[in-house]
Amino acid sequence: MSPNTTRVGEAIFPYLTKPDTDYNSEGVYHVKLKLKKDKSKELVKRIEEVISQQIAEHHKLHPSSTDLIKRAPKPYAEDDKDKDSYIFKFKSKFKPKLYDKQGEPLDETKSIWGGTTMAVSYQTAGYRQSIGVGCTLRLVDCQIDNLVEGTSNNKKQPLWSWKALVTLERRPNRSKKKCRKDKSKLYSY
């Protein structure tokens, strides 16, 4: 199956240079792409066709079944903040190839951040699993239109610290709750 390509959209939480290992120890490359509804009609149509094919195959395998077919979550949703846009989820176990605006391979040292505009090359894949019948969008390549870069700051101070908690405990008691100073068991009683 040959890959398809989206229109240029805005990347949200891209993990394209390093895999995301928060929920999968092997790591997953993924990106959420925000596209205007009028620019994403073709992509939505492809997803719906794949889901329809999976439902037809389910009916072929279970012709006497009258049960409703469970539907898995779709790989896109309407944007909560911008009702004229959809957010599509693309993912892959394999590192995608990254290209700049001219089609040249992107420098490996570049760090792609949210807000980058890009087009995504993808493949649709249908499935029938315990979560239901659905479609996934497999990430193949990305062509960066406008790169937003940044650096990770490992020396950044956390939002809270033990010192701040002790300072809060020394304030005059405004409520009847008392805070325990033991760091291993930080709770109110």
PDB file of C-alpha atoms in Angstrom:
ATOM      1  CA  MET A   1       0.000   0.000   0.000  1.00  0.00           C
ATOM      2  CA  SER A   2       1.471   3.327  -1.033  1.00  0.00           C
ATOM      3  CA  PRO A   3       1.469   6.145   1.511  1.00  0.00           C
ATOM      4  CA  ASN A   4      -0.816   9.164   1.297  1.00  0.00           C
ATOM      5  CA  THR A   5       0.106  12.697   2.297  1.00  0.00           C
ATOM      6  CA  THR A   6      -1.826  15.246   4.330  1.00  0.00           C
ATOM      7  CA  ARG A   7      -1.996  18.949   3.709  1.00  0.00           C
ATOM      8  CA  VAL A   8       0.275  21.181   5.807  1.00  0.00           C
ATOM      9  CA  GLY A   9      -0.918  21.428   9.406  1.00  0.00           C
ATOM     10  CA  GLU A  10       0.336  22.337  12.861  1.00  0.00           C
ATOM     11  CA  ALA A  11       2.188  19.689  14.893  1.00  0.00           C
ATOM     12  CA  ILE A  12       1.088  19.150  18.484  1.00  0.00           C
ATOM     13  CA  PHE A  13       3.357  17.219  20.897  1.00  0.00           C
ATOM     14  CA  PRO A  14       5.617  15.750  18.185  1.00  0.00           C
ATOM     15  CA  TYR A  15       7.867  12.817  19.057  1.00  0.00           C
ATOM     16  CA  LEU A  16       9.650  12.496  15.725  1.00  0.00           C
ATOM     17  CA  THR A  17      13.366  12.626  16.568  1.00  0.00           C
ATOM     18  CA  LYS A  18      13.207  10.530  19.749  1.00  0.00           C
ATOM     19  CA  PRO A  19      10.558   7.933  20.660  1.00  0.00           C
ATOM     20  CA  ASP A  20       8.041   8.500  23.427  1.00  0.00           C
ATOM     21  CA  THR A  21       8.673   5.850  26.105  1.00  0.00           C
ATOM     22  CA  ASP A  22       6.133   7.032  28.706  1.00  0.00           C
ATOM     23  CA  TYR A  23       3.604   4.241  28.060  1.00  0.00           C
ATOM     24  CA  ASN A  24       5.614   1.862  25.883  1.00  0.00           C
ATOM     25  CA  SER A  25       9.125   0.767  26.871  1.00  0.00           C
ATOM     26  CA  GLU A  26      10.030   0.084  23.208  1.00  0.00           C
ATOM     27  CA  GLY A  27       9.089   3.646  22.304  1.00  0.00           C
ATOM     28  CA  VAL A  28       6.614   5.086  19.829  1.00  0.00           C
ATOM     29  CA  TYR A  29       7.105   7.914  17.358  1.00  0.00           C
ATOM     30  CA  HIS A  30       3.978  10.011  17.057  1.00  0.00           C
ATOM     31  CA  VAL A  31       2.543  13.391  16.235  1.00  0.00           C
ATOM     32  CA  LYS A  32      -0.851  15.021  16.485  1.00  0.00           C
ATOM     33  CA  LEU A  33      -1.546  17.165  13.438  1.00  0.00           C
ATOM     34  CA  LYS A  34      -4.078  19.992  13.519  1.00  0.00           C
ATOM     35  CA  LEU A  35      -5.791  20.508  10.160  1.00  0.00           C
ATOM     36  CA  LYS A  36      -8.692  22.731   9.134  1.00  0.00           C
ATOM     37  CA  LYS A  37     -11.862  20.726   8.393  1.00  0.00           C
ATOM     38  CA  ASP A  38     -12.045  21.922   4.790  1.00  0.00           C
ATOM     39  CA  LYS A  39      -8.429  20.753   4.180  1.00  0.00           C
ATOM     40  CA  SER A  40      -8.957  17.344   5.808  1.00  0.00           C
ATOM     41  CA  LYS A  41     -12.071  16.040   4.007  1.00  0.00           C
ATOM     42  CA  GLU A  42     -10.056  13.542   1.938  1.00  0.00           C
ATOM     43  CA  LEU A  43      -8.304  12.162   5.031  1.00  0.00           C
ATOM     44  CA  VAL A  44     -11.592  11.766   6.932  1.00  0.00           C
ATOM     45  CA  LYS A  45     -13.099  10.006   3.894  1.00  0.00           C
ATOM     46  CA  ARG A  46     -10.165   7.528   3.779  1.00  0.00           C
ATOM     47  CA  ILE A  47     -10.535   6.744   7.478  1.00  0.00           C
ATOM     48  CA  GLU A  48     -14.301   6.153   7.144  1.00  0.00           C
ATOM     49  CA  GLU A  49     -13.725   3.869   4.107  1.00  0.00           C
ATOM     50  CA  VAL A  50     -11.239   1.736   6.052  1.00  0.00           C
ATOM     51  CA  ILE A  51     -13.664   1.427   8.989  1.00  0.00           C
ATOM     52  CA  SER A  52     -16.482   0.476   6.574  1.00  0.00           C
ATOM     53  CA  GLN A  53     -14.267  -2.245   5.065  1.00  0.00           C
ATOM     54  CA  GLN A  54     -13.550  -3.642   8.522  1.00  0.00           C
ATOM     55  CA  ILE A  55     -17.274  -3.726   9.335  1.00  0.00           C
ATOM     56  CA  ALA A  56     -17.990  -5.518   6.029  1.00  0.00           C
ATOM     57  CA  GLU A  57     -15.298  -8.107   6.822  1.00  0.00           C
ATOM     58  CA  HIS A  58     -16.802  -8.596  10.282  1.00  0.00           C
ATOM     59  CA  HIS A  59     -20.211  -9.282   8.702  1.00  0.00           C
ATOM     60  CA  LYS A  60     -18.623 -11.807   6.299  1.00  0.00           C
ATOM     61  CA  LEU A  61     -16.988 -13.649   9.206  1.00  0.00           C
ATOM     62  CA  HIS A  62     -20.124 -13.551  11.380  1.00  0.00           C
ATOM     63  CA  PRO A  63     -23.127 -13.516   8.994  1.00  0.00           C
ATOM     64  CA  SER A  64     -25.664 -14.659  11.594  1.00  0.00           C
ATOM     65  CA  SER A  65     -24.601 -12.147  14.238  1.00  0.00           C
ATOM     66  CA  THR A  66     -27.198  -9.475  15.021  1.00  0.00           C
ATOM     67  CA  ASP A  67     -25.148  -7.805  17.759  1.00  0.00           C
ATOM     68  CA  LEU A  68     -24.063  -4.213  17.368  1.00  0.00           C
ATOM     69  CA  ILE A  69     -20.451  -3.862  16.319  1.00  0.00           C
ATOM     70  CA  LYS A  70     -18.294  -2.089  18.870  1.00  0.00           C
ATOM     71  CA  ARG A  71     -16.444   0.912  17.441  1.00  0.00           C
ATOM     72  CA  ALA A  72     -12.945   1.872  18.524  1.00  0.00           C
ATOM     73  CA  PRO A  73     -12.066   5.558  18.976  1.00  0.00           C
ATOM     74  CA  LYS A  74     -11.296   7.231  15.663  1.00  0.00           C
ATOM     75  CA  PRO A  75      -7.760   8.545  15.041  1.00  0.00           C
ATOM     76  CA  TYR A  76      -9.099  12.081  14.847  1.00  0.00           C
ATOM     77  CA  ALA A  77     -11.322  14.392  16.859  1.00  0.00           C
ATOM     78  CA  GLU A  78     -12.629  17.923  16.656  1.00  0.00           C
ATOM     79  CA  ASP A  79     -10.315  20.434  18.301  1.00  0.00           C
ATOM     80  CA  ASP A  80     -11.778  21.680  21.596  1.00  0.00           C
ATOM     81  CA  LYS A  81     -10.400  25.199  21.125  1.00  0.00           C
ATOM     82  CA  ASP A  82     -10.961  25.589  17.371  1.00  0.00           C
ATOM     83  CA  LYS A  83     -14.240  24.051  16.178  1.00  0.00           C
ATOM     84  CA  ASP A  84     -13.163  24.514  12.531  1.00  0.00           C
ATOM     85  CA  SER A  85     -10.275  22.032  12.926  1.00  0.00           C
ATOM     86  CA  TYR A  86      -9.630  18.339  13.495  1.00  0.00           C
ATOM     87  CA  ILE A  87      -6.657  16.839  15.328  1.00  0.00           C
ATOM     88  CA  PHE A  88      -5.315  13.656  13.710  1.00  0.00           C
ATOM     89  CA  LYS A  89      -3.087  11.133  15.521  1.00  0.00           C
ATOM     90  CA  PHE A  90      -0.252   9.498  13.571  1.00  0.00           C
ATOM     91  CA  LYS A  91       2.073   6.926  15.135  1.00  0.00           C
ATOM     92  CA  SER A  92       4.703   4.317  14.320  1.00  0.00           C
ATOM     93  CA  LYS A  93       7.172   1.985  16.015  1.00  0.00           C
ATOM     94  CA  PHE A  94       9.743   3.046  13.429  1.00  0.00           C
ATOM     95  CA  LYS A  95      11.507   6.389  13.161  1.00  0.00           C
ATOM     96  CA  PRO A  96       9.963   8.453  10.369  1.00  0.00           C
ATOM     97  CA  LYS A  97      12.076  10.052   7.678  1.00  0.00           C
ATOM     98  CA  LEU A  98      12.160  13.823   8.107  1.00  0.00           C
ATOM     99  CA  TYR A  99      12.580  16.286   5.247  1.00  0.00           C
ATOM    100  CA  ASP A 100      12.854  20.065   5.031  1.00  0.00           C
ATOM    101  CA  LYS A 101      10.720  22.306   2.818  1.00  0.00           C
ATOM    102  CA  GLN A 102      12.919  21.640  -0.255  1.00  0.00           C
ATOM    103  CA  GLY A 103      12.710  17.853   0.185  1.00  0.00           C
ATOM    104  CA  GLU A 104      16.232  17.448   1.540  1.00  0.00           C
ATOM    105  CA  PRO A 105      16.764  15.184   4.595  1.00  0.00           C
ATOM    106  CA  LEU A 106      16.482  17.153   7.836  1.00  0.00           C
ATOM    107  CA  ASP A 107      19.560  17.450  10.059  1.00  0.00           C
ATOM    108  CA  GLU A 108      19.482  14.736  12.771  1.00  0.00           C
ATOM    109  CA  THR A 109      20.409  17.243  15.471  1.00  0.00           C
ATOM    110  CA  LYS A 110      17.269  19.337  14.942  1.00  0.00           C
ATOM    111  CA  SER A 111      14.665  19.138  17.696  1.00  0.00           C
ATOM    112  CA  ILE A 112      11.078  19.419  16.428  1.00  0.00           C
ATOM    113  CA  TRP A 113       8.690  21.155  18.809  1.00  0.00           C
ATOM    114  CA  GLY A 114       4.969  21.830  18.877  1.00  0.00           C
ATOM    115  CA  GLY A 115       3.883  24.634  16.578  1.00  0.00           C
ATOM    116  CA  THR A 116       5.978  23.305  13.699  1.00  0.00           C
ATOM    117  CA  THR A 117       3.997  23.211  10.449  1.00  0.00           C
ATOM    118  CA  MET A 118       4.388  20.048   8.395  1.00  0.00           C
ATOM    119  CA  ALA A 119       2.795  17.596   6.006  1.00  0.00           C
ATOM    120  CA  VAL A 120       2.647  13.942   7.083  1.00  0.00           C
ATOM    121  CA  SER A 121       2.995  10.911   4.842  1.00  0.00           C
ATOM    122  CA  TYR A 122       0.922   8.040   6.275  1.00  0.00           C
ATOM    123  CA  GLN A 123      -0.732   4.690   5.656  1.00  0.00           C
ATOM    124  CA  THR A 124      -4.202   3.731   6.871  1.00  0.00           C
ATOM    125  CA  ALA A 125      -4.635   0.355   8.552  1.00  0.00           C
ATOM    126  CA  GLY A 126      -7.904  -1.119   9.750  1.00  0.00           C
ATOM    127  CA  TYR A 127      -8.266  -3.443  12.731  1.00  0.00           C
ATOM    128  CA  ARG A 128     -10.795  -5.575  14.632  1.00  0.00           C
ATOM    129  CA  GLN A 129      -9.710  -5.953  18.240  1.00  0.00           C
ATOM    130  CA  SER A 130     -11.263  -6.110  21.690  1.00  0.00           C
ATOM    131  CA  ILE A 131     -11.574  -2.313  21.769  1.00  0.00           C
ATOM    132  CA  GLY A 132     -13.651  -2.497  18.595  1.00  0.00           C
ATOM    133  CA  VAL A 133     -13.452  -1.947  14.857  1.00  0.00           C
ATOM    134  CA  GLY A 134     -11.304   0.979  13.853  1.00  0.00           C
ATOM    135  CA  CYS A 135      -8.535   2.546  11.837  1.00  0.00           C
ATOM    136  CA  THR A 136      -5.033   3.689  12.703  1.00  0.00           C
ATOM    137  CA  LEU A 137      -2.818   6.166  10.859  1.00  0.00           C
ATOM    138  CA  ARG A 138       0.733   4.861  10.482  1.00  0.00           C
ATOM    139  CA  LEU A 139       3.384   7.558  10.355  1.00  0.00           C
ATOM    140  CA  VAL A 140       5.822   7.170   7.426  1.00  0.00           C
ATOM    141  CA  ASP A 141       7.509  10.525   6.614  1.00  0.00           C
ATOM    142  CA  CYS A 142       7.205  14.194   7.542  1.00  0.00           C
ATOM    143  CA  GLN A 143       8.057  17.227   5.457  1.00  0.00           C
ATOM    144  CA  ILE A 144       8.688  20.256   7.634  1.00  0.00           C
ATOM    145  CA  ASP A 145       7.287  23.530   6.280  1.00  0.00           C
ATOM    146  CA  ASN A 146       8.178  25.837   9.191  1.00  0.00           C
ATOM    147  CA  LEU A 147      10.388  24.393  11.927  1.00  0.00           C
ATOM    148  CA  VAL A 148       9.931  25.438  15.558  1.00  0.00           C
ATOM    149  CA  GLU A 149      12.973  24.398  17.576  1.00  0.00           C
ATOM    150  CA  GLY A 150      13.808  24.385  21.230  1.00  0.00           C
ATOM    151  CA  THR A 151      16.093  22.828  23.776  1.00  0.00           C
ATOM    152  CA  SER A 152      15.303  20.789  26.836  1.00  0.00           C
ATOM    153  CA  ASN A 153      16.316  22.442  30.092  1.00  0.00           C
ATOM    154  CA  ASN A 154      17.094  19.711  32.611  1.00  0.00           C
ATOM    155  CA  LYS A 155      18.117  22.289  35.242  1.00  0.00           C
ATOM    156  CA  LYS A 156      14.648  23.811  35.371  1.00  0.00           C
ATOM    157  CA  GLN A 157      13.256  24.147  38.888  1.00  0.00           C
ATOM    158  CA  PRO A 158      10.250  21.950  39.678  1.00  0.00           C
ATOM    159  CA  LEU A 159       6.892  23.595  40.275  1.00  0.00           C
ATOM    160  CA  TRP A 160       7.109  22.656  43.957  1.00  0.00           C
ATOM    161  CA  SER A 161       9.927  21.857  46.355  1.00  0.00           C
ATOM    162  CA  TRP A 162      10.286  20.522  49.894  1.00  0.00           C
ATOM    163  CA  LYS A 163      11.571  23.900  50.983  1.00  0.00           C
ATOM    164  CA  ALA A 164       8.386  25.562  49.737  1.00  0.00           C
ATOM    165  CA  LEU A 165       6.252  22.972  51.541  1.00  0.00           C
ATOM    166  CA  VAL A 166       8.049  23.621  54.834  1.00  0.00           C
ATOM    167  CA  THR A 167       7.577  27.382  54.315  1.00  0.00           C
ATOM    168  CA  LEU A 168       3.860  26.836  53.774  1.00  0.00           C
ATOM    169  CA  GLU A 169       3.644  24.814  56.976  1.00  0.00           C
ATOM    170  CA  ARG A 170       5.136  27.689  58.999  1.00  0.00           C
ATOM    171  CA  ARG A 171       2.402  30.108  57.958  1.00  0.00           C
ATOM    172  CA  PRO A 172      -0.330  30.837  60.486  1.00  0.00           C
ATOM    173  CA  ASN A 173      -2.911  28.082  60.483  1.00  0.00           C
ATOM    174  CA  ARG A 174      -5.928  29.361  58.536  1.00  0.00           C
ATOM    175  CA  SER A 175      -7.781  26.078  58.624  1.00  0.00           C
ATOM    176  CA  LYS A 176      -8.130  23.439  61.287  1.00  0.00           C
ATOM    177  CA  LYS A 177      -6.064  20.907  59.270  1.00  0.00           C
ATOM    178  CA  LYS A 178      -2.480  20.325  60.314  1.00  0.00           C
ATOM    179  CA  CYS A 179       0.196  19.263  57.850  1.00  0.00           C
ATOM    180  CA  ARG A 180       2.697  16.569  58.655  1.00  0.00           C
ATOM    181  CA  LYS A 181       6.392  17.439  58.044  1.00  0.00           C
ATOM    182  CA  ASP A 182       7.503  13.869  57.275  1.00  0.00           C
ATOM    183  CA  LYS A 183       8.545  13.999  53.568  1.00  0.00           C
ATOM    184  CA  SER A 184       7.904  10.311  53.001  1.00  0.00           C
ATOM    185  CA  LYS A 185       4.275  10.655  54.105  1.00  0.00           C
ATOM    186  CA  LEU A 186       3.092  14.048  52.948  1.00  0.00           C
ATOM    187  CA  TYR A 187      -0.604  14.350  53.668  1.00  0.00           C
ATOM    188  CA  SER A 188      -3.065  16.216  55.833  1.00  0.00           C
ATOM    189  CA  TYR A 189      -4.818  14.697  58.846  1.00  0.00           C
TER     190      TYR A 189
END
